[in-house]
Coordinates of C-alpha atoms in Angstrom, one line a residue:
M1 CA 0.0 0.0 0.0
I2 CA 3.1 2.3 0.2
T3 CA 4.5 3.0 -3.2
N4 CA 6.8 6.1 -2.8
D5 CA 10.3 6.4 -1.3
W6 CA 9.1 5.4 2.1
L7 CA 8.8 1.8 0.9
P8 CA 12.5 1.0 0.7
A9 CA 13.1 2.9 3.9
I10 CA 10.7 0.8 6.0
R11 CA 10.2 -2.3 3.9
D12 CA 11.9 -4.5 6.5
E13 CA 9.2 -3.8 9.0
F14 CA 6.6 -5.7 7.0
G15 CA 8.5 -9.0 7.5
K16 CA 8.8 -8.7 11.2
D17 CA 6.8 -10.8 13.6
Y18 CA 5.1 -7.8 15.3
Y19 CA 3.9 -6.5 12.0
R20 CA 2.4 -9.9 10.9
K21 CA 0.5 -10.0 14.2
L22 CA -0.6 -6.4 13.7
Y23 CA -1.7 -7.1 10.1
D24 CA -3.9 -10.0 11.3
F25 CA -5.3 -8.0 14.1
V26 CA -6.2 -5.0 12.0
K27 CA -7.7 -7.2 9.2
G28 CA -9.9 -8.9 11.7
E29 CA -11.0 -5.5 13.2
Y30 CA -12.0 -4.2 9.7
E31 CA -14.0 -7.4 9.1
H32 CA -16.0 -7.3 12.4
Y33 CA -16.1 -3.6 13.5
R34 CA -16.3 -0.1 12.2
I35 CA -12.7 1.1 12.0
Y36 CA -11.3 4.5 11.2
P37 CA -9.8 5.7 8.9
P38 CA -11.0 3.7 5.8
A39 CA -8.5 1.0 5.1
A40 CA -7.3 2.7 1.9
D41 CA -6.4 5.8 4.0
I42 CA -4.3 4.2 6.7
F43 CA -0.9 5.3 5.2
N44 CA -2.0 8.6 3.8
A45 CA 0.5 10.5 5.9
L46 CA 3.3 8.7 4.0
H47 CA 1.6 8.9 0.7
L48 CA 1.1 12.6 0.8
C49 CA 4.5 13.5 2.3
P50 CA 7.4 11.6 0.6
L51 CA 10.5 11.1 2.6
S52 CA 12.5 13.1 0.2
K53 CA 10.3 16.2 0.8
L54 CA 10.1 15.9 4.6
K55 CA 10.6 19.1 6.6
V56 CA 8.4 18.7 9.6
V57 CA 7.0 15.8 11.7
L58 CA 3.7 16.6 13.5
L59 CA 2.9 13.6 15.6
G60 CA -0.6 12.8 16.9
Q61 CA -1.9 10.1 19.1
D62 CA -4.5 7.9 17.3
P63 CA -7.1 8.7 14.6
Y64 CA -10.4 10.6 15.4
H65 CA -13.0 7.9 16.2
N66 CA -16.2 9.6 15.1
E67 CA -17.9 9.2 11.7
G68 CA -16.4 11.0 8.7
Q69 CA -13.4 12.5 10.4
A70 CA -10.2 10.4 10.2
H71 CA -8.6 10.1 6.8
G72 CA -5.0 9.2 7.7
L73 CA -3.5 12.6 8.6
S74 CA -3.0 13.5 12.2
F75 CA -5.4 16.2 13.5
S76 CA -6.9 16.6 10.0
V77 CA -10.6 16.0 9.0
L78 CA -12.1 16.1 5.6
P79 CA -13.5 19.4 4.3
Q80 CA -17.1 18.3 4.5
N81 CA -17.0 18.5 8.3
G82 CA -17.3 22.2 7.9
D83 CA -17.8 23.9 11.3
R84 CA -17.8 20.5 13.1
L85 CA -14.1 20.8 13.8
P86 CA -12.6 18.6 16.6
P87 CA -11.7 20.7 19.7
S88 CA -8.0 19.9 19.5
L89 CA -7.9 21.2 15.9
K90 CA -9.8 24.4 16.9
N91 CA -7.1 25.0 19.5
I92 CA -4.3 24.4 16.9
Y93 CA -6.0 27.0 14.7
K94 CA -6.2 29.4 17.7
E95 CA -2.5 29.1 18.3
L96 CA -1.8 29.5 14.6
S97 CA -3.7 32.7 14.6
D98 CA -2.0 34.0 17.7
D99 CA 1.4 33.0 16.5
L100 CA 1.3 34.0 12.8
G101 CA -1.9 36.0 12.4
C102 CA -3.4 33.3 10.2
S103 CA -7.1 33.7 9.6
M104 CA -9.3 30.9 11.1
P105 CA -10.0 28.3 8.4
A106 CA -13.5 27.2 7.6
H107 CA -12.5 23.5 7.3
G108 CA -10.1 21.0 9.0
H109 CA -8.4 19.5 6.0
L110 CA -4.6 19.7 6.5
K111 CA -3.5 18.3 3.2
K112 CA -1.9 21.6 2.2
W113 CA 0.6 21.1 5.0
A114 CA 1.4 17.6 4.0
D115 CA 2.0 18.7 0.4
Q116 CA 4.7 21.1 1.7
G117 CA 6.6 18.4 3.6
V118 CA 4.7 18.1 6.9
L119 CA 4.4 14.5 7.9
L120 CA 1.0 14.3 9.7
L121 CA 1.6 11.1 11.5
N122 CA -0.3 9.4 14.3
A123 CA 1.5 7.1 16.8
I124 CA -1.3 4.6 16.2
L125 CA -2.8 4.4 12.7
T126 CA -6.2 2.8 13.3
V127 CA -9.0 3.0 15.9
R128 CA -12.4 1.3 16.5
A129 CA -15.4 3.6 16.2
H130 CA -16.1 5.6 19.3
Q131 CA -13.3 3.9 21.3
A132 CA -10.2 6.1 21.6
L133 CA -6.9 4.2 21.9
S134 CA -8.7 0.9 21.2
H135 CA -5.8 -0.2 18.9
Q136 CA -3.1 0.8 21.4
H137 CA -0.3 -1.7 22.1
K138 CA -1.2 -3.8 19.1
G139 CA 2.0 -3.1 17.1
W140 CA 1.4 0.3 15.5
E141 CA 3.7 2.0 18.0
N142 CA 6.5 -0.3 16.8
F143 CA 5.8 0.7 13.2
T144 CA 5.7 4.4 13.8
D145 CA 8.8 4.1 15.9
A146 CA 10.5 2.8 12.8
I147 CA 9.2 5.7 10.8
I148 CA 10.6 8.2 13.4
R149 CA 14.0 6.4 13.4
T150 CA 14.0 6.6 9.6
T151 CA 13.5 10.4 9.7
N152 CA 16.3 10.7 12.3
Q153 CA 18.7 9.4 9.7
V154 CA 17.8 12.1 7.1
D155 CA 20.8 14.3 6.5
K156 CA 19.0 17.7 6.5
P157 CA 17.2 19.9 9.0
I158 CA 13.8 18.5 10.2
V159 CA 11.5 20.0 12.9
Y160 CA 9.6 17.7 15.2
L161 CA 6.4 19.0 16.8
F162 CA 5.7 16.7 19.8
W163 CA 2.5 17.7 21.5
G164 CA 1.4 15.6 24.5
R165 CA 2.9 12.7 26.4
M166 CA 2.6 10.0 23.8
A167 CA 4.3 12.2 21.2
R168 CA 7.0 13.4 23.5
E169 CA 8.0 9.9 24.4
K170 CA 9.2 9.5 20.8
K171 CA 12.0 11.9 21.3
T172 CA 14.2 9.2 22.7
L173 CA 14.4 7.8 19.1
L174 CA 16.1 11.0 17.9
N175 CA 19.8 12.0 18.2
N176 CA 20.5 13.8 14.9
P177 CA 22.0 17.2 15.8
K178 CA 20.7 18.7 12.5
H179 CA 17.1 18.4 13.7
L180 CA 15.0 20.5 16.1
I181 CA 12.6 19.1 18.6
L182 CA 9.8 21.3 19.9
E183 CA 7.6 20.0 22.7
A184 CA 4.3 21.2 24.2
P185 CA 1.2 19.9 26.0
H186 CA -1.4 18.4 23.8
P187 CA -3.8 20.9 22.1
S188 CA -6.8 19.1 23.7
P189 CA -9.1 21.4 25.7
L190 CA -7.9 19.4 28.8
S191 CA -4.3 20.5 28.4
A192 CA -4.0 23.4 25.9
H193 CA -3.9 26.0 28.6
N194 CA -0.9 24.3 30.3
G195 CA 1.5 25.5 27.7
F196 CA 0.3 24.7 24.2
F197 CA -1.2 28.1 23.8
G198 CA 1.7 30.5 23.5
C199 CA 4.2 27.8 22.4
R200 CA 4.7 29.6 19.0
H201 CA 5.8 26.4 17.4
F202 CA 4.6 27.5 13.9
S203 CA 6.8 30.6 13.8
K204 CA 9.7 28.7 15.5
T205 CA 9.5 26.0 12.8
N206 CA 9.7 28.5 10.0
E207 CA 12.5 30.4 11.6
F208 CA 14.5 27.2 11.9
L209 CA 13.8 26.1 8.3
L210 CA 14.7 29.5 6.9
A211 CA 17.9 29.7 9.0
N212 CA 18.9 26.3 7.5
G213 CA 18.3 27.2 3.9
E214 CA 14.9 25.5 3.6
Q215 CA 11.6 27.1 2.5
A216 CA 9.2 28.0 5.2
I217 CA 5.8 26.3 5.6
D218 CA 2.8 28.3 4.5
W219 CA 0.5 27.4 7.4
Q220 CA -2.5 29.4 6.2
L221 CA -5.3 27.1 5.1

């Protein structure tokens, strides 16, 4: 299901014992339950942001678990959701407005970011409907660890936006001095006021990219 330059970088994972067990588990879940995102969208983060174009890793937790939201990009929902934006995404937009003066988007589709080199990756890539973290500890964490380790080896500046405990735990996989790690609480309404608001990660990302000869991200949607 992965056809771009991510495939040779992570091909070995598909032959490992944990991934075979994960594959069987996920296949059974799709056969017996409503699972998000649609199976064809599981690897959209990799499809839309080739490794060769990677500039930023924005790591989420697991997919949205309500109808018509998750489509394989962390924090993103499809345009037809309109004003039904998830609370975390609303807080991301608020910080984006406060940080860079961006106008508040009318939709939650973040594909424009992915197209510019932002890897919108979740730590867990599937979820059972209306059951957050229902696919935790089934093997996805091992797989996304491999993705993070792959990005660590890239010989150019990359910014990591780690929001929340699950994302911040991934920083132990990184040791490349060319990269920048930015940490903050999760943008959820439960924690955004504890340091996510005011973190200025969007402007800090662009300052770092520009200082290292890379094009800034146009965060305006």
